[in-house]
Short mmCIF file of N, CA and C in Angstrom, two decimals:
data_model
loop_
_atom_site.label_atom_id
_atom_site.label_comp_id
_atom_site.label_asym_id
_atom_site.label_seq_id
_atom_site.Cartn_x
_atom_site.Cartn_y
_atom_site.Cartn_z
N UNK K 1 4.25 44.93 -12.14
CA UNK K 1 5.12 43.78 -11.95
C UNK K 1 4.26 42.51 -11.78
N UNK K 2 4.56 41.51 -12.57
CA UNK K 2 4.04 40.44 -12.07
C UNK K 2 4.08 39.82 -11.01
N UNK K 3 2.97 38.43 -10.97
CA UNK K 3 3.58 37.71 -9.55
C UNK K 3 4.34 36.77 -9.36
N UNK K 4 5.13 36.44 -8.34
CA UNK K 4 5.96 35.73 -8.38
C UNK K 4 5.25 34.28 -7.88
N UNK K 5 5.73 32.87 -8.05
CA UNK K 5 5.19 31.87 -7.88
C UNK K 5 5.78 31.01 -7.45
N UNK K 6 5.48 30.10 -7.15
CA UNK K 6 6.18 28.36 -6.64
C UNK K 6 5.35 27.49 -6.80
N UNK K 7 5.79 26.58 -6.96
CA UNK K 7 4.70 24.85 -7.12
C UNK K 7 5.33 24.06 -5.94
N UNK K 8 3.84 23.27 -4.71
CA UNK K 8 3.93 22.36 -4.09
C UNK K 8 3.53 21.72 -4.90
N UNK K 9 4.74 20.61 -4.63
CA UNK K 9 4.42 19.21 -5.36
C UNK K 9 4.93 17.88 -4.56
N UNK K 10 4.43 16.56 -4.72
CA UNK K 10 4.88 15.20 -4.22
C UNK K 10 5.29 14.35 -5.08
N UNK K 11 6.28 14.46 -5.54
CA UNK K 11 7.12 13.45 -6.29
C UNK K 11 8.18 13.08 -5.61
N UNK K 12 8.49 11.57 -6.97
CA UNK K 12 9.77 11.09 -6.52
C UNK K 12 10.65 10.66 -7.70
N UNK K 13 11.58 10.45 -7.83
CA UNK K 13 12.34 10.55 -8.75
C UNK K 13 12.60 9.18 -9.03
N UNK K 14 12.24 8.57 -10.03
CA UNK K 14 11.66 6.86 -9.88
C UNK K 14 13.02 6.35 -10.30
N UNK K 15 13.94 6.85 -11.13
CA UNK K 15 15.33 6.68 -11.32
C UNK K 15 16.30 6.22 -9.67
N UNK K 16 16.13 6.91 -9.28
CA UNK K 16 17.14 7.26 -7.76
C UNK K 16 16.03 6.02 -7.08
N UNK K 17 14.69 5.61 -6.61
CA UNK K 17 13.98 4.46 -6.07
C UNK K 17 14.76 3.24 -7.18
N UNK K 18 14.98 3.40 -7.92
CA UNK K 18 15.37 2.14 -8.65
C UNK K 18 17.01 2.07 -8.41
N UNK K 19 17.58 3.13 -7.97
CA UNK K 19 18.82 2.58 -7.69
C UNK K 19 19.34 2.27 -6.59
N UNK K 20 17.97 3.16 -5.58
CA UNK K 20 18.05 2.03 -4.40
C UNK K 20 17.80 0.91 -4.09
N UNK K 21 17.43 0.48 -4.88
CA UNK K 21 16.30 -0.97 -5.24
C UNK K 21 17.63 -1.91 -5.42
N UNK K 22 18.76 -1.56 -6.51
CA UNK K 22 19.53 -2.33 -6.92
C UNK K 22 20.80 -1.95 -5.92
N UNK K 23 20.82 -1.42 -5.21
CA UNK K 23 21.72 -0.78 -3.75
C UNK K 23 21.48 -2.29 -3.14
N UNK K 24 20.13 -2.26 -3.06
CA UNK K 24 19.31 -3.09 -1.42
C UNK K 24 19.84 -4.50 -1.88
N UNK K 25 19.42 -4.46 -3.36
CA UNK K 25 19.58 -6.49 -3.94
C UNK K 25 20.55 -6.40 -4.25
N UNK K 26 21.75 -5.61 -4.18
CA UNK K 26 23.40 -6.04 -3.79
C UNK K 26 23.85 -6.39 -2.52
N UNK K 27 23.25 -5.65 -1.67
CA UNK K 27 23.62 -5.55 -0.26
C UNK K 27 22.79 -6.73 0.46
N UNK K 28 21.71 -7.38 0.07
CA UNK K 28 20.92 -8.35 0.48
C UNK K 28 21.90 -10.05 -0.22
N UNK K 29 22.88 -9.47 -1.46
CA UNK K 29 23.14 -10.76 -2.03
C UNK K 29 24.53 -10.91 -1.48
N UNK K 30 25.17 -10.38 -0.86
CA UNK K 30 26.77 -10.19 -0.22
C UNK K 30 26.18 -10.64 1.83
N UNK K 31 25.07 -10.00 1.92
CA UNK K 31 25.63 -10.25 3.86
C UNK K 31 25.10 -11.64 3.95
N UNK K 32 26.28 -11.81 5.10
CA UNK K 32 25.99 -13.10 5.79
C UNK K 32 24.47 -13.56 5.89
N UNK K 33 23.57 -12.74 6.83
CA UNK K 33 22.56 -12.75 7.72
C UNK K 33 21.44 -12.90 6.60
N UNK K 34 21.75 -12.70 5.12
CA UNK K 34 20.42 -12.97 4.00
C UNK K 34 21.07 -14.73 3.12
N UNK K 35 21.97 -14.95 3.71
CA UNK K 35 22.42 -16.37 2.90
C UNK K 35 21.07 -17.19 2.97
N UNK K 36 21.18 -18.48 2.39
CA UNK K 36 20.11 -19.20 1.96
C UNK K 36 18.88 -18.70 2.72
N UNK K 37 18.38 -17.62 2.69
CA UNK K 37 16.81 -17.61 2.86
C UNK K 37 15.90 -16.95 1.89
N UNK K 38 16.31 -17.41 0.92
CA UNK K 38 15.49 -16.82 -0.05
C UNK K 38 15.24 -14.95 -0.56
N UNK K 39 16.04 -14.57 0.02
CA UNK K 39 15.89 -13.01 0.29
C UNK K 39 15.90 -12.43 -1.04
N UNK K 40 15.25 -11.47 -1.35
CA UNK K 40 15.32 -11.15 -3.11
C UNK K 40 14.13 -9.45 -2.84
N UNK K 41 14.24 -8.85 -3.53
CA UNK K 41 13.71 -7.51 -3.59
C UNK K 41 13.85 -7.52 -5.54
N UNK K 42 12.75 -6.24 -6.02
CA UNK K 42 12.45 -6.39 -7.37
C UNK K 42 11.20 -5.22 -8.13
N UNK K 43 11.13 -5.51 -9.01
CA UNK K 43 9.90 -4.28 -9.42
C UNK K 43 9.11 -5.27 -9.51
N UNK K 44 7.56 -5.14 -9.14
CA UNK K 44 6.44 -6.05 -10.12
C UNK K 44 5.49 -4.95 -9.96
N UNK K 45 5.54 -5.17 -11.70
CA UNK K 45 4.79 -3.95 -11.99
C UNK K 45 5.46 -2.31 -11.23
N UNK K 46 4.52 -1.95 -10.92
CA UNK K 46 4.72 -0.59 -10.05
C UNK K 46 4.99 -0.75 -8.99
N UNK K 47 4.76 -1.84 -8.25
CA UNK K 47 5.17 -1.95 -7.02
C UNK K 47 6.36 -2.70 -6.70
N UNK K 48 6.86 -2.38 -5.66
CA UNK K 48 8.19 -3.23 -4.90
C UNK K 48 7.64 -4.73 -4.46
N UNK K 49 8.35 -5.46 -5.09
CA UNK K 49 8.17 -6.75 -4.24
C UNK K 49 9.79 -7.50 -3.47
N UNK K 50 9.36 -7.70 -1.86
CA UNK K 50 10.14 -8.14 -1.28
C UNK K 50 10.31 -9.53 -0.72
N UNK K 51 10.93 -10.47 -0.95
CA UNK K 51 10.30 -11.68 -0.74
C UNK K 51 11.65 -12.39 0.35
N UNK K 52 11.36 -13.28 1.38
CA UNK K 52 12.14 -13.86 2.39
C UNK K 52 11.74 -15.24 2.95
N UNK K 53 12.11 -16.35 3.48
CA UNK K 53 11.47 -17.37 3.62
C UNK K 53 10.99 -17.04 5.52
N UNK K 54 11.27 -16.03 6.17
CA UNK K 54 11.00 -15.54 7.29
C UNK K 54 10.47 -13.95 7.61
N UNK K 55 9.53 -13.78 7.97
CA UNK K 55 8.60 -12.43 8.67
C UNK K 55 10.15 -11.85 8.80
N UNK K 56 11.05 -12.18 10.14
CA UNK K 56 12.02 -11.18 10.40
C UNK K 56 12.97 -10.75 9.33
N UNK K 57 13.16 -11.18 8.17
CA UNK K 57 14.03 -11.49 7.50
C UNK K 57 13.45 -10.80 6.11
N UNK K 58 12.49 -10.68 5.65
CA UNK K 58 11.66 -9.92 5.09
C UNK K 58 11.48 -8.17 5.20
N UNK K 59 11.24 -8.29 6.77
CA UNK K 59 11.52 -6.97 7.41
C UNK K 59 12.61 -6.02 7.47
N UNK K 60 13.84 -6.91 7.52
CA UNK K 60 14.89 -6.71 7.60
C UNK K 60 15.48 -6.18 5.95
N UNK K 61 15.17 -6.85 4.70
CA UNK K 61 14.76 -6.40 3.50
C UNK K 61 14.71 -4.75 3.47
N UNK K 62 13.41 -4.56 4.12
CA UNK K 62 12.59 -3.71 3.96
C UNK K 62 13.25 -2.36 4.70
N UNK K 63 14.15 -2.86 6.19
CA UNK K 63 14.82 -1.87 6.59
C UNK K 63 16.21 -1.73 5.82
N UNK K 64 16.75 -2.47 5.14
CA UNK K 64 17.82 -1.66 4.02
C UNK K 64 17.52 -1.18 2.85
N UNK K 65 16.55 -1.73 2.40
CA UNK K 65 15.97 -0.48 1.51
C UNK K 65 15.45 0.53 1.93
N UNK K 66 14.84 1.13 3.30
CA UNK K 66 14.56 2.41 3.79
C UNK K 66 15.87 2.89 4.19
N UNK K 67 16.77 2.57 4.59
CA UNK K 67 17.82 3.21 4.73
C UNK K 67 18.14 3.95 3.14
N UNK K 68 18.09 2.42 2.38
CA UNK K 68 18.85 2.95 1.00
C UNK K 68 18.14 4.41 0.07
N UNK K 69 16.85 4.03 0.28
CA UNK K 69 15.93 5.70 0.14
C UNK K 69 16.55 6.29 0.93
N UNK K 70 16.89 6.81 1.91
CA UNK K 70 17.36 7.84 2.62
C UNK K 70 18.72 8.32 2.43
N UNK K 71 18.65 7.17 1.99
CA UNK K 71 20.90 8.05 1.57
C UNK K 71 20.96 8.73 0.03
N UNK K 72 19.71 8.16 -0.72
CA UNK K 72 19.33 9.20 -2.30
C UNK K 72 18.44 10.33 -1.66
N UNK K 73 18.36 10.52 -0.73
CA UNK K 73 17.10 11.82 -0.58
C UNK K 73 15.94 11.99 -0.61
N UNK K 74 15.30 10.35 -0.29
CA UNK K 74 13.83 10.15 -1.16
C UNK K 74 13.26 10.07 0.20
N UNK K 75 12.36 10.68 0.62
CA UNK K 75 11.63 11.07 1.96
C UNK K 75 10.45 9.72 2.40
N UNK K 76 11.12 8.76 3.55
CA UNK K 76 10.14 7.78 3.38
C UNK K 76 8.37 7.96 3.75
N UNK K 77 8.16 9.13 3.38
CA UNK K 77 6.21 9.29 3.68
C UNK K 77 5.94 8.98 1.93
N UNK K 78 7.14 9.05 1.46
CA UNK K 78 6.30 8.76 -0.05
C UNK K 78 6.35 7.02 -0.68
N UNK K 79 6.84 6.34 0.76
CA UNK K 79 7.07 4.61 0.78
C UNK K 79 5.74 4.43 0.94
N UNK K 80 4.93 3.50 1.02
CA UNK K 80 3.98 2.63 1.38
C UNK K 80 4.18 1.43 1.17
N UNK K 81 4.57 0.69 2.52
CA UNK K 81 5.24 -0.71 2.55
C UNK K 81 3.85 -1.07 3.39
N UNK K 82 3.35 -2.58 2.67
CA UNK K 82 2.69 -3.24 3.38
C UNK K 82 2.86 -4.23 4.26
N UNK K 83 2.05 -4.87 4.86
CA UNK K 83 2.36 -5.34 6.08
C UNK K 83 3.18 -7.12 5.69
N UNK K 84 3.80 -7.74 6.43
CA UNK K 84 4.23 -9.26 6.24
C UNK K 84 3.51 -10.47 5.54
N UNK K 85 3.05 -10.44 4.11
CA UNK K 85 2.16 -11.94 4.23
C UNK K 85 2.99 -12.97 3.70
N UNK K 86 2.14 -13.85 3.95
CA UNK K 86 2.66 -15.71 4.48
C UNK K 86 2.32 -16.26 2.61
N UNK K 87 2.90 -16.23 1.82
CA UNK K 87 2.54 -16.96 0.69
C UNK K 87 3.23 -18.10 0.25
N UNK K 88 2.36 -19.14 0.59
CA UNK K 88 2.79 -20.15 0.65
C UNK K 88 4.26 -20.64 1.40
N UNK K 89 5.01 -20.98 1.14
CA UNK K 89 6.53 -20.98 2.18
C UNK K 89 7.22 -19.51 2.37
N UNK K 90 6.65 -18.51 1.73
CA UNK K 90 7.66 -17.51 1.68
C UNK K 90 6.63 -16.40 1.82
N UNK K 91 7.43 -15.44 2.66
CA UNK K 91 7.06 -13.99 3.27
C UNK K 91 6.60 -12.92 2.53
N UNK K 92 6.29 -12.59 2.02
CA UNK K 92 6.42 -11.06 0.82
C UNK K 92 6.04 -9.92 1.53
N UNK K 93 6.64 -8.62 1.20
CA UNK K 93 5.93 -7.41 1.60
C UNK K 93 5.81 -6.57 0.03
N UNK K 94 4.80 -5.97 -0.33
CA UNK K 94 4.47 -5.13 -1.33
C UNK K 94 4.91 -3.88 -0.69
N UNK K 95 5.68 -3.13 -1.49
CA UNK K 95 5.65 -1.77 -1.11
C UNK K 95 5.51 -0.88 -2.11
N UNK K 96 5.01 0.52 -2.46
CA UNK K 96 4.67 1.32 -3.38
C UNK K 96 4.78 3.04 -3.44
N UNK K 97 4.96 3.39 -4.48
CA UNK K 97 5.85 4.87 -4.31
C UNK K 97 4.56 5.91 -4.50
N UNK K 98 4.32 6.70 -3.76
CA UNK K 98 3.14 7.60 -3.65
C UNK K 98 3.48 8.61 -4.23
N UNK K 99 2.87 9.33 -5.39
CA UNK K 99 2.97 10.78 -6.02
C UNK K 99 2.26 11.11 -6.34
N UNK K 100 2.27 12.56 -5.97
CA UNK K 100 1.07 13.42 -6.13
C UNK K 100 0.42 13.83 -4.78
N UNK K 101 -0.13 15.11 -4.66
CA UNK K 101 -0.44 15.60 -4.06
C UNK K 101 -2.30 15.38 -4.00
N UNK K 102 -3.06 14.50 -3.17
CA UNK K 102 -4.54 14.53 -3.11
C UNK K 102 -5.20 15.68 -3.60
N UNK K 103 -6.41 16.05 -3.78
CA UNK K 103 -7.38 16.71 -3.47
C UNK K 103 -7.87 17.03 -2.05
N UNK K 104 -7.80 16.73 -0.76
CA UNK K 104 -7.85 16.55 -0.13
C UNK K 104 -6.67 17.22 1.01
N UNK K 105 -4.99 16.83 0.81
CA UNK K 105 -4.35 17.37 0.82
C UNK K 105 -4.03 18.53 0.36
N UNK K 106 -4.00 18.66 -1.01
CA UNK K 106 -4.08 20.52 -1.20
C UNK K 106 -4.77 21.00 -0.52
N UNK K 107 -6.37 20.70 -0.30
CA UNK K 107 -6.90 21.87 0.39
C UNK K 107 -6.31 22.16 1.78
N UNK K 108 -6.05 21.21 2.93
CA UNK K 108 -5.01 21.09 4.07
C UNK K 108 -4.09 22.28 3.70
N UNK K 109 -3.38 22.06 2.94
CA UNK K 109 -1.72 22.97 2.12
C UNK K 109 -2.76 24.37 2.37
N UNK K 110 -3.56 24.27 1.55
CA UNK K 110 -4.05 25.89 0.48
C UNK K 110 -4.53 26.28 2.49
N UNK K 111 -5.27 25.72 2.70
CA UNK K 111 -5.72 26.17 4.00
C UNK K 111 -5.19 26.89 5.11
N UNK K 112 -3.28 26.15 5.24
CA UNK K 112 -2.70 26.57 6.29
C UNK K 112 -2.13 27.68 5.60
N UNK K 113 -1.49 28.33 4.27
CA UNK K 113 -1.25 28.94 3.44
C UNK K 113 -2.02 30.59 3.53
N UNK K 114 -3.03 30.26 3.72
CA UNK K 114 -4.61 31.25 3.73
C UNK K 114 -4.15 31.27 5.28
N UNK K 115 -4.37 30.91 6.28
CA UNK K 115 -4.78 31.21 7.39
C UNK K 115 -3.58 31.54 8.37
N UNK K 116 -2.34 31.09 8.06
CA UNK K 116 -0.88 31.27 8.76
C UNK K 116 -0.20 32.26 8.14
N UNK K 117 -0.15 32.05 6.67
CA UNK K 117 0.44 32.97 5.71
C UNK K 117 0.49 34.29 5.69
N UNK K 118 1.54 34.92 5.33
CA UNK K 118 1.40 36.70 5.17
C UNK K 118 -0.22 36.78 4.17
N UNK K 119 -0.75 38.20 4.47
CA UNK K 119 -1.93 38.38 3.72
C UNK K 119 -1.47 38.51 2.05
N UNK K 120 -2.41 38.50 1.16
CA UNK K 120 -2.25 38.59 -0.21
C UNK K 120 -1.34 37.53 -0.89
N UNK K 121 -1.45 36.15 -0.05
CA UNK K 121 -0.99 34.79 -0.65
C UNK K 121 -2.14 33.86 -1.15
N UNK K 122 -2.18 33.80 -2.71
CA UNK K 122 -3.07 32.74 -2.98
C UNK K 122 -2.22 31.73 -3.90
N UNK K 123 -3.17 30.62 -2.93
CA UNK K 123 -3.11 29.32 -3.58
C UNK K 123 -3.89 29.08 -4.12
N UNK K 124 -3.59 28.14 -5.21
CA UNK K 124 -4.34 27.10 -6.15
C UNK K 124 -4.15 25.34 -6.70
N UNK K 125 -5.15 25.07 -6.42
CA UNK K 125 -5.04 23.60 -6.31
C UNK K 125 -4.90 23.38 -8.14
N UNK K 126 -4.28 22.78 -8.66
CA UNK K 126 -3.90 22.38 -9.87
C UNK K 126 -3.26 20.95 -10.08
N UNK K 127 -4.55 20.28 -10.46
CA UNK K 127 -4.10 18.62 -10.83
C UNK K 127 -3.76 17.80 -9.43
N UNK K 128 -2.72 17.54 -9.75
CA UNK K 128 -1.70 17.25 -8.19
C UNK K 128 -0.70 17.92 -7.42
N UNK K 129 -0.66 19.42 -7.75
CA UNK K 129 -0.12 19.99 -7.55
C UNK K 129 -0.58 21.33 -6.61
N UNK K 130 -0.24 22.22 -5.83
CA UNK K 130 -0.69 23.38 -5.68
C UNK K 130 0.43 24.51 -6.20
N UNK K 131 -0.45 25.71 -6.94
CA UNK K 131 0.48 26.92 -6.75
C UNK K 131 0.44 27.91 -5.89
N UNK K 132 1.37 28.59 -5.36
CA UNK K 132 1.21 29.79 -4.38
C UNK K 132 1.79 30.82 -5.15
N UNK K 133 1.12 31.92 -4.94
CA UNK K 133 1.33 32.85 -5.82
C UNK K 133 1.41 34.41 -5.17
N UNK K 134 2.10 35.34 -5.19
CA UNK K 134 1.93 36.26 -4.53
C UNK K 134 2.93 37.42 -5.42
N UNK K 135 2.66 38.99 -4.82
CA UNK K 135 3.72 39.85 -5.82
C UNK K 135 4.71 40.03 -4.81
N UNK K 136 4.69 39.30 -3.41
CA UNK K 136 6.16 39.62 -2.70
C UNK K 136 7.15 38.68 -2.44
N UNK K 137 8.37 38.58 -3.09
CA UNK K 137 8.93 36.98 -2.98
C UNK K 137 9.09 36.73 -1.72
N UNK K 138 9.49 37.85 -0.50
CA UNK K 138 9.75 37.17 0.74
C UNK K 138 8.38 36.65 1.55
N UNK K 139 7.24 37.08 1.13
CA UNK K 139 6.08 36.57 1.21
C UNK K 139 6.28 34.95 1.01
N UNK K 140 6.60 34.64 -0.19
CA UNK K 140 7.00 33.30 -0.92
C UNK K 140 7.44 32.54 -0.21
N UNK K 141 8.49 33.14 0.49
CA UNK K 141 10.15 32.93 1.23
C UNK K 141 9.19 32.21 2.47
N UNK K 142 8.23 33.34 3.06
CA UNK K 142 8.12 32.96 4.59
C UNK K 142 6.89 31.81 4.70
N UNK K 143 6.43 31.96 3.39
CA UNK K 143 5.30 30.55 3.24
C UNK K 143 6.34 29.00 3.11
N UNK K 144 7.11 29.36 2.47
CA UNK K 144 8.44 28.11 2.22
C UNK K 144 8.52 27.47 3.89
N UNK K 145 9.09 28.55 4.50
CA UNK K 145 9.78 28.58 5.67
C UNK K 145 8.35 27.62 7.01
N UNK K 146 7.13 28.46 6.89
CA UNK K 146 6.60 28.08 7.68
C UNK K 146 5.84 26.01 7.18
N UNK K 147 5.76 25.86 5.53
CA UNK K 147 5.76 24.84 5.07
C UNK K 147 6.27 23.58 5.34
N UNK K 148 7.84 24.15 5.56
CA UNK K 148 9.03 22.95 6.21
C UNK K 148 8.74 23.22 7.55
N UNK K 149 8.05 23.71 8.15
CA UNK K 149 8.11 23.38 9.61
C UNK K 149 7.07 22.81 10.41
N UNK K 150 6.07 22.07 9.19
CA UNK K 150 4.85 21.67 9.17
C UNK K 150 5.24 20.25 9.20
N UNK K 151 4.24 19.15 10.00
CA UNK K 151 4.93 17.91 9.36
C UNK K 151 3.53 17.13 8.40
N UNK K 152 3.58 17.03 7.49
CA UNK K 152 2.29 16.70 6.88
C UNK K 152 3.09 15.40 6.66
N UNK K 153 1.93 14.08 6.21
CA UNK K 153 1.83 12.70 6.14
C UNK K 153 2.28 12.52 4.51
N UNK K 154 2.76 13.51 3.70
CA UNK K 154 3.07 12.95 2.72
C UNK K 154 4.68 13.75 2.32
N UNK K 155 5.52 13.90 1.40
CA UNK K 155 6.33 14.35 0.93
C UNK K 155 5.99 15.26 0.07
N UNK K 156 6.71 16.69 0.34
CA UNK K 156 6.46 17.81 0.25
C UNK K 156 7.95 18.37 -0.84
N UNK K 157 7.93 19.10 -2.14
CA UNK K 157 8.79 19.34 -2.61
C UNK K 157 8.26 20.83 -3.34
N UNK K 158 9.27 21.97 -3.46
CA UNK K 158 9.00 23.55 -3.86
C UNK K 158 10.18 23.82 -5.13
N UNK K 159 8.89 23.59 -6.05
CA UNK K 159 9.59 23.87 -7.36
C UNK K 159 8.74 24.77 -8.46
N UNK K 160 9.59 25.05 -9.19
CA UNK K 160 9.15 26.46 -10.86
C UNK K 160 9.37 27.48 -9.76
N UNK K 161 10.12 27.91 -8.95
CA UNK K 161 10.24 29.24 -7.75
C UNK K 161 10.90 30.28 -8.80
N UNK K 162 9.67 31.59 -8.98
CA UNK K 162 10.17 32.38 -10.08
C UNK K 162 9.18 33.52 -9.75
#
């Protein structure tokens, strides 16, 4: 019998970030509390740009679009929002969508995998991805299980499970 497998992976589904995007710059162009201050959210380039004529107000941006990721399912460790700058009259924050799994991070993954894991579980680091591989699916099952109960610094997703 063969072995059975799964892929850790860190993606995001850039469709669903873009429709929170256009969630946030509806909801930023209707409330009271964003009227004349310049408030505006947008793509440039790859990154999010958020722009406000005030730090609080900017921020505030930034917390309805983290909400708005969270109501599509998009896990905010895969946000990277930068901090408030002052450009010229107006505020901006850059923010940017992280995918992929490090080099660095897999080994972390492959490590706790190896050392927590039922015996005869191997991982493999592949690209940005890791596979776990084993011939017992509840083996699979209880690596899943102990995975989600881990809190690692990035977004964690278990897919090809076969």
């Amino acid at each position: 019998m063969a072995d059975s497998s799964f892929d850790i992976v860190s993606k995001v589904e850039r469709q669903e970030v873009d429709n929170a995007l256009n969630q946030t710059a509806k909801e930023i162009s209707q409330r009271y509390d964003f009227k004349g201050v310049g408030a505006s959210i947008s793509w440039s380039g790859d990154k999010i740009l958020m722009e406000a004529n005030s730090e609080d107000r900017v921020k505030a941006i930034l917390d309805v679009f983290q909400s708005k990721l969270i109501k599509r399912g998009i896990s905010l460790k895969s946000l990277d929002a930068g901090e408030p700058q002052l450009s010229g009259k107006e505020y901006k924050i850059f923010a940017s969508i992280e995918e992929g799994i490090s080099q660095d991070n897999a080994k972390k993954v492959a490590k706790i995998v190896r050392d927590e894991g039922p015996k005869g579980i191997k991982a493999q680091v592949q690209g940005d991805e890791l596979r776990v591989s084993s011939k017992s699916r509840d083996d699979l099952q209880t690596v899943i299980a102990l995975l989600k109960g881990k809190d690692f610094d990035f977004a964690v997703q278990f897919v090809n499970y076969r």
